[in-house]
């Protein structure tokens, strides 16, 4: 190769090198800029708080209303609410879900404390790990929970007692179906109910059974009770699906003389009231419970003081004031 050719090749190589170097520097700068932008974005957009709401039973219509209220508040306040619960009521499973929520270090837990004795240690564990807990529907008053949102269950039982005492006439024997033997809210409602009935000597409670919050079980238990005590003429249910279950039992036994009283405003209960098959029901405010629990958790995260007890309202619905869901 001549000298001239060598020089030409070297010049070409030099320019090629300059070209590659220029592209390398430009793309490095571009990458640095992108990383910077991403870092800025993650600083300026803080992660949404993540709350977990643990129900007694995932698909129960009463709990679905609590979920609706909680999700509406989540939209309003910009939080993520994860709704979970056992497919069929199970205290063990509910406690496992609570353990899981603690282990995944969520920003807040809203939980039904089915039974004080079992739930208090878990709630306190969450608090000791700086995870705020609000109880909903059923309280754990001995725990370190931030607050309780829900019905005053003893008063709700008393209201059911008053609803019965003011509507039935003459000497009556009463059968009671409660939602659960272990759930604290059901025990409180039963005590409230008994305290009012005890003041009316013509009314006697002759049997109490549990439906395990299942409509079918409520029906089976009510049927058994009515066969064992044919003199029962008033039946009450203290959880959302009990009155409908009792109604199924009275149909099976062709006992349309039984006066039925229930709890909550699931659509079938309201329809049965409209058709004169159920006398009255004590309604709670599950939507408000869900909404308030999320709002209170947000207040807490914003360092606002929150009250320990938030009782939602209760009311008696009978044929005179019943309003079906679709008409609302
Ligand atoms: C109770 C809930 C329960 C539900 C079951 C409601 O009356 O407040 O604790 O899970 O009934 O259907």
Coordinates of C-alpha atoms and ligand atoms in Angstrom, one line a residue:
X1 CA 0.0 0.0 0.0
X2 CA 1.3 3.5 -0.9
X3 CA 1.7 6.1 1.8
X4 CA -1.2 8.1 0.4
X5 CA -3.5 5.1 0.7
X6 CA -2.4 4.5 4.3
X7 CA -3.1 8.1 5.3
X8 CA -6.5 8.0 3.6
X9 CA -7.4 4.8 5.5
X10 CA -6.3 6.3 8.8
X11 CA -8.4 9.4 8.2
X12 CA -11.5 7.3 7.4
X13 CA -10.9 5.1 10.5
X14 CA -10.5 8.3 12.7
X15 CA -13.8 9.7 11.4
X16 CA -15.5 6.3 12.0
X17 CA -14.2 6.3 15.5
X18 CA -15.4 9.9 16.1
X19 CA -18.9 8.8 14.8
X20 CA -19.1 5.8 17.1
X21 CA -17.9 7.9 20.1
X22 CA -20.4 10.6 19.4
X23 CA -23.3 8.1 19.3
X24 CA -22.1 6.4 22.5
X25 CA -22.0 9.7 24.4
X26 CA -25.4 10.7 23.0
X27 CA -27.1 7.5 24.0
X28 CA -25.5 7.5 27.5
X29 CA -26.8 11.0 28.0
X30 CA -30.3 9.9 26.8
X31 CA -30.3 6.9 29.2
X32 CA -29.2 9.1 32.2
X33 CA -32.0 11.5 31.4
X34 CA -34.6 8.7 31.3
X35 CA -33.5 7.3 34.6
X36 CA -33.6 10.8 36.1
X37 CA -37.2 11.3 34.8
X38 CA -38.3 7.9 36.2
X39 CA -36.7 8.8 39.6
X40 CA -38.5 12.2 39.6
X41 CA -41.8 10.5 38.7
X42 CA -41.5 8.0 41.5
X43 CA -40.7 10.8 44.0
X44 CA -43.6 13.1 42.8
X45 CA -46.3 10.3 42.6
X46 CA -46.3 8.5 46.1
X47 CA -47.8 5.0 46.1
X48 CA -51.5 4.8 46.9
X49 CA -52.1 3.5 50.4
X50 CA -53.2 -0.2 50.4
X51 CA -55.9 -1.2 52.9
X52 CA -57.3 -4.7 53.4
X53 CA -60.9 -5.3 54.4
X54 CA -61.5 -8.7 55.9
X55 CA -65.2 -9.9 56.0
X56 CA -66.9 -12.9 57.7
X57 CA -68.0 -14.3 54.4
X58 CA -66.9 -13.2 51.0
X59 CA -70.2 -13.3 49.0
X60 CA -72.7 -12.6 51.8
X61 CA -75.0 -9.8 50.6
X62 CA -74.6 -7.9 53.9
X63 CA -70.7 -7.9 53.5
X64 CA -71.0 -6.9 49.8
X65 CA -72.7 -3.7 51.0
X66 CA -69.8 -3.0 53.4
X67 CA -67.5 -3.6 50.4
X68 CA -69.5 -1.1 48.2
X69 CA -69.2 1.6 50.9
X70 CA -65.5 0.9 51.4
X71 CA -64.8 1.0 47.6
X72 CA -66.8 4.3 47.2
X73 CA -64.6 5.9 50.0
X74 CA -61.5 4.4 48.3
X75 CA -62.4 6.2 45.1
X76 CA -63.0 9.4 46.9
X77 CA -59.8 9.4 48.9
X78 CA -57.5 7.8 46.4
X79 CA -56.7 4.5 48.2
X80 CA -56.7 0.9 47.2
X81 CA -59.1 -1.3 49.2
X82 CA -58.6 -5.0 48.8
X83 CA -61.8 -6.9 49.9
X84 CA -61.2 -10.5 51.1
X85 CA -62.9 -13.1 53.3
X86 CA -63.5 -16.8 53.6
X87 CA -65.9 -18.4 51.0
X88 CA -67.9 -19.9 53.8
X89 CA -67.7 -18.4 57.3
X90 CA -64.7 -19.9 59.2
X91 CA -63.0 -18.2 62.1
X92 CA -59.7 -20.1 61.4
X93 CA -59.6 -18.9 57.8
X94 CA -60.5 -15.3 58.8
X95 CA -57.6 -15.4 61.3
X96 CA -55.3 -16.7 58.6
X97 CA -56.3 -13.8 56.3
X98 CA -55.5 -11.4 59.1
X99 CA -52.1 -13.0 59.6
X100 CA -51.4 -12.7 55.9
X101 CA -52.4 -9.0 55.8
X102 CA -50.0 -8.4 58.7
X103 CA -47.2 -10.3 57.0
X104 CA -47.7 -8.3 53.8
X105 CA -47.3 -5.0 55.7
X106 CA -50.4 -3.3 54.3
X107 CA -51.0 0.3 55.2
X108 CA -54.2 -0.4 57.2
X109 CA -56.5 -3.3 58.1
X110 CA -60.3 -3.2 58.5
X111 CA -61.5 -6.4 60.1
X112 CA -64.6 -8.0 61.7
X113 CA -63.3 -9.2 65.0
X114 CA -65.5 -12.3 65.3
X115 CA -64.4 -13.2 68.8
X116 CA -62.4 -11.0 71.2
X117 CA -60.3 -13.8 72.7
X118 CA -58.9 -15.0 69.3
X119 CA -58.7 -11.7 67.5
X120 CA -57.3 -9.4 70.2
X121 CA -53.7 -11.0 70.1
X122 CA -53.7 -10.7 66.3
X123 CA -54.9 -7.1 66.2
X124 CA -52.3 -6.2 68.8
X125 CA -49.6 -7.9 66.8
X126 CA -50.6 -5.7 63.8
X127 CA -50.5 -2.6 66.0
X128 CA -47.1 -3.5 67.4
X129 CA -45.8 -3.7 63.7
X130 CA -47.2 -0.2 63.1
X131 CA -50.2 -1.4 61.0
X132 CA -53.3 0.5 62.0
X133 CA -56.4 -1.7 62.6
X134 CA -60.1 -0.6 62.6
X135 CA -62.7 -3.2 63.7
X136 CA -66.0 -3.3 61.7
X137 CA -69.4 -4.9 62.4
X138 CA -68.0 -6.7 65.5
X139 CA -65.7 -5.0 67.9
X140 CA -62.6 -6.2 69.9
X141 CA -62.9 -3.7 72.7
X142 CA -60.0 -5.1 74.7
X143 CA -57.6 -4.9 71.8
X144 CA -55.4 -1.9 70.8
X145 CA -57.5 -1.3 67.6
X146 CA -57.7 2.4 66.6
X147 CA -61.5 2.4 66.5
X148 CA -64.7 0.4 66.0
X149 CA -67.2 1.2 63.2
X150 CA -70.6 -0.5 63.3
X151 CA -73.8 -1.2 65.2
X152 CA -74.1 -1.1 68.9
X153 CA -75.0 -4.7 69.0
X154 CA -76.5 -4.9 72.5
X155 CA -78.8 -2.0 71.6
X156 CA -79.7 -3.6 68.3
X157 CA -80.8 -6.7 70.2
X158 CA -82.9 -4.5 72.5
X159 CA -84.5 -2.9 69.5
X160 CA -85.5 -6.3 68.1
X161 CA -87.0 -7.1 71.5
X162 CA -89.0 -3.9 71.5
X163 CA -90.1 -4.5 67.9
X164 CA -91.5 -8.0 69.0
X165 CA -93.0 -6.8 72.3
X166 CA -94.9 -3.9 70.6
X167 CA -96.2 -6.0 67.7
X168 CA -97.3 -9.4 69.1
X169 CA -100.5 -9.8 71.1
X170 CA -101.1 -12.1 74.0
X171 CA -99.1 -15.0 75.6
X172 CA -96.4 -16.1 73.2
X173 CA -93.5 -18.6 73.0
X174 CA -90.5 -17.4 71.0
X175 CA -87.8 -19.3 69.1
X176 CA -84.5 -17.6 68.3
X177 CA -82.0 -18.3 65.5
X178 CA -78.7 -16.5 66.0
X179 CA -76.0 -16.2 63.3
X180 CA -73.2 -17.9 65.3
X181 CA -72.3 -19.3 68.7
X182 CA -68.9 -17.7 68.6
X183 CA -69.5 -14.3 67.1
X184 CA -69.5 -11.6 69.7
X185 CA -72.0 -9.4 67.9
X186 CA -74.6 -12.3 67.9
X187 CA -74.1 -12.9 71.6
X188 CA -74.6 -9.2 72.3
X189 CA -77.8 -9.1 70.2
X190 CA -79.1 -12.1 72.0
X191 CA -78.4 -10.6 75.4
X192 CA -80.1 -7.3 74.4
X193 CA -83.1 -9.2 73.1
X194 CA -83.4 -11.4 76.2
X195 CA -83.1 -8.3 78.5
X196 CA -86.2 -6.7 76.8
X197 CA -88.3 -10.0 76.6
X198 CA -87.6 -10.6 80.3
X199 CA -89.6 -7.4 81.1
X200 CA -92.7 -8.9 79.4
X201 CA -94.0 -11.8 81.4
X202 CA -96.4 -12.9 78.6
X203 CA -93.4 -13.5 76.3
X204 CA -91.0 -16.5 76.8
X205 CA -87.9 -17.5 74.9
X206 CA -88.1 -21.3 74.7
X207 CA -85.2 -22.2 72.3
X208 CA -82.0 -20.7 70.8
X209 CA -80.1 -22.2 67.8
X210 CA -77.3 -21.1 65.5
X211 CA -77.6 -20.8 61.7
X212 CA -73.8 -20.4 61.2
X213 CA -74.9 -17.4 59.0
X214 CA -76.3 -19.8 56.4
X215 CA -79.9 -19.4 55.0
X216 CA -80.1 -23.2 54.6
X217 CA -78.9 -23.9 58.2
X218 CA -81.3 -21.2 59.5
X219 CA -84.1 -23.1 57.7
X220 CA -83.0 -26.5 59.0
X221 CA -82.6 -25.2 62.6
X222 CA -85.9 -23.4 62.5
X223 CA -87.7 -26.5 61.2
X224 CA -86.1 -28.6 64.0
X225 CA -87.1 -26.1 66.6
X226 CA -90.7 -25.8 65.4
X227 CA -91.0 -29.6 65.4
X228 CA -89.6 -29.9 69.0
X229 CA -91.7 -26.9 70.2
X230 CA -94.9 -26.8 68.3
X231 CA -96.2 -24.1 70.7
X232 CA -93.7 -21.6 69.3
X233 CA -95.6 -18.9 67.5
X234 CA -93.0 -16.1 67.2
X235 CA -89.5 -16.7 65.6
X236 CA -86.7 -14.2 65.4
X237 CA -83.4 -14.2 63.5
X238 CA -80.4 -12.1 64.5
X239 CA -78.2 -12.2 61.4
X240 CA -78.9 -11.2 57.8
X241 CA -80.1 -14.4 56.3
X242 CA -81.9 -15.9 59.3
X243 CA -85.4 -14.5 58.7
X244 CA -85.5 -15.8 55.1
X245 CA -84.3 -19.2 56.4
X246 CA -87.0 -19.2 59.0
X247 CA -89.6 -18.3 56.4
X248 CA -88.5 -21.3 54.3
X249 CA -89.0 -23.6 57.4
X250 CA -92.5 -22.3 58.0
X251 CA -93.4 -22.9 54.4
X252 CA -92.1 -26.5 54.6
X253 CA -94.2 -27.1 57.7
X254 CA -97.2 -25.1 56.5
X255 CA -97.1 -22.9 59.6
X256 CA -98.2 -19.6 58.2
X257 CA -99.3 -18.6 61.7
X258 CA -95.7 -18.0 62.8
X259 CA -94.8 -14.3 63.2
X260 CA -91.2 -13.8 61.9
X261 CA -88.8 -11.0 62.9
X262 CA -85.4 -10.6 61.4
X263 CA -82.2 -8.5 60.9
X264 CA -80.9 -6.5 58.0
X265 CA -82.3 -5.4 54.7
X266 CA -81.4 -8.0 52.2
X267 CA -83.9 -7.8 49.3
X268 CA -85.8 -11.1 50.0
X269 CA -86.4 -9.9 53.6
X270 CA -87.8 -6.6 52.4
X271 CA -90.0 -8.4 49.8
X272 CA -91.3 -10.8 52.4
X273 CA -92.2 -7.8 54.6
X274 CA -94.1 -6.2 51.7
X275 CA -96.0 -9.4 51.2
X276 CA -96.8 -9.7 54.9
X277 CA -94.7 -12.9 55.4
X278 CA -92.1 -11.3 57.7
X279 CA -93.4 -8.8 60.3
X280 CA -90.4 -6.6 60.8
X281 CA -86.6 -6.3 60.6
X282 CA -83.9 -4.3 62.4
X283 CA -81.8 -2.8 59.7
X284 CA -78.1 -1.8 60.1
X285 CA -76.1 0.5 57.8
X286 CA -73.4 -1.7 56.2
X287 CA -72.6 0.7 53.4
X288 CA -72.0 3.5 55.9
X289 CA -69.8 1.2 58.0
X290 CA -67.5 0.4 55.0
X291 CA -67.4 4.1 53.9
X292 CA -66.6 5.4 57.4
X293 CA -64.0 2.8 58.2
X294 CA -61.9 3.8 55.1
X295 CA -62.4 7.5 55.8
X296 CA -61.3 7.1 59.4
X297 CA -58.2 5.1 58.3
X298 CA -57.3 8.0 56.0
X299 CA -57.9 10.5 58.9
X300 CA -55.5 8.5 61.0
X301 CA -52.9 8.4 58.2
X302 CA -53.2 12.2 58.0
X303 CA -52.4 12.3 61.7
X304 CA -55.9 13.4 62.7
X305 CA -57.3 12.2 66.1
X306 CA -60.1 9.7 65.7
X307 CA -62.8 8.7 68.2
X308 CA -62.7 5.1 69.5
X309 CA -66.3 4.2 68.8
X310 CA -68.4 5.1 65.8
X311 CA -71.9 3.6 66.1
X312 CA -73.8 3.5 62.9
X313 CA -77.6 3.9 63.1
X314 CA -80.2 1.1 63.3
X315 CA -83.9 1.2 62.5
X316 CA -87.0 -1.0 62.5
X317 CA -88.6 -1.6 59.1
X318 CA -92.1 -3.1 58.8
X319 CA -94.9 -3.0 56.3
X320 CA -95.6 0.7 57.1
X321 CA -92.2 1.9 56.0
X322 CA -90.6 -0.8 53.8
X323 CA -89.0 0.4 50.6
X324 CA -87.6 -2.1 48.1
X325 CA -84.1 -1.7 46.8
X326 CA -85.2 -1.0 43.2
X327 CA -87.6 1.7 44.4
X328 CA -84.8 3.5 46.4
Ligands
LIG1 C1 -74.1 -9.4 61.0 C2 -72.8 -9.9 60.4 C3 -73.0 -11.2 59.7 C4 -74.2 -11.2 58.7 C5 -74.4 -12.6 58.2 C6 -75.2 -9.4 60.0 O1 -76.4 -9.2 60.6 O2 -74.0 -8.1 61.5 O3 -71.9 -10.0 61.4 O4 -71.8 -11.6 59.0 O5 -75.3 -10.7 59.4 O6 -75.4 -12.7 57.2

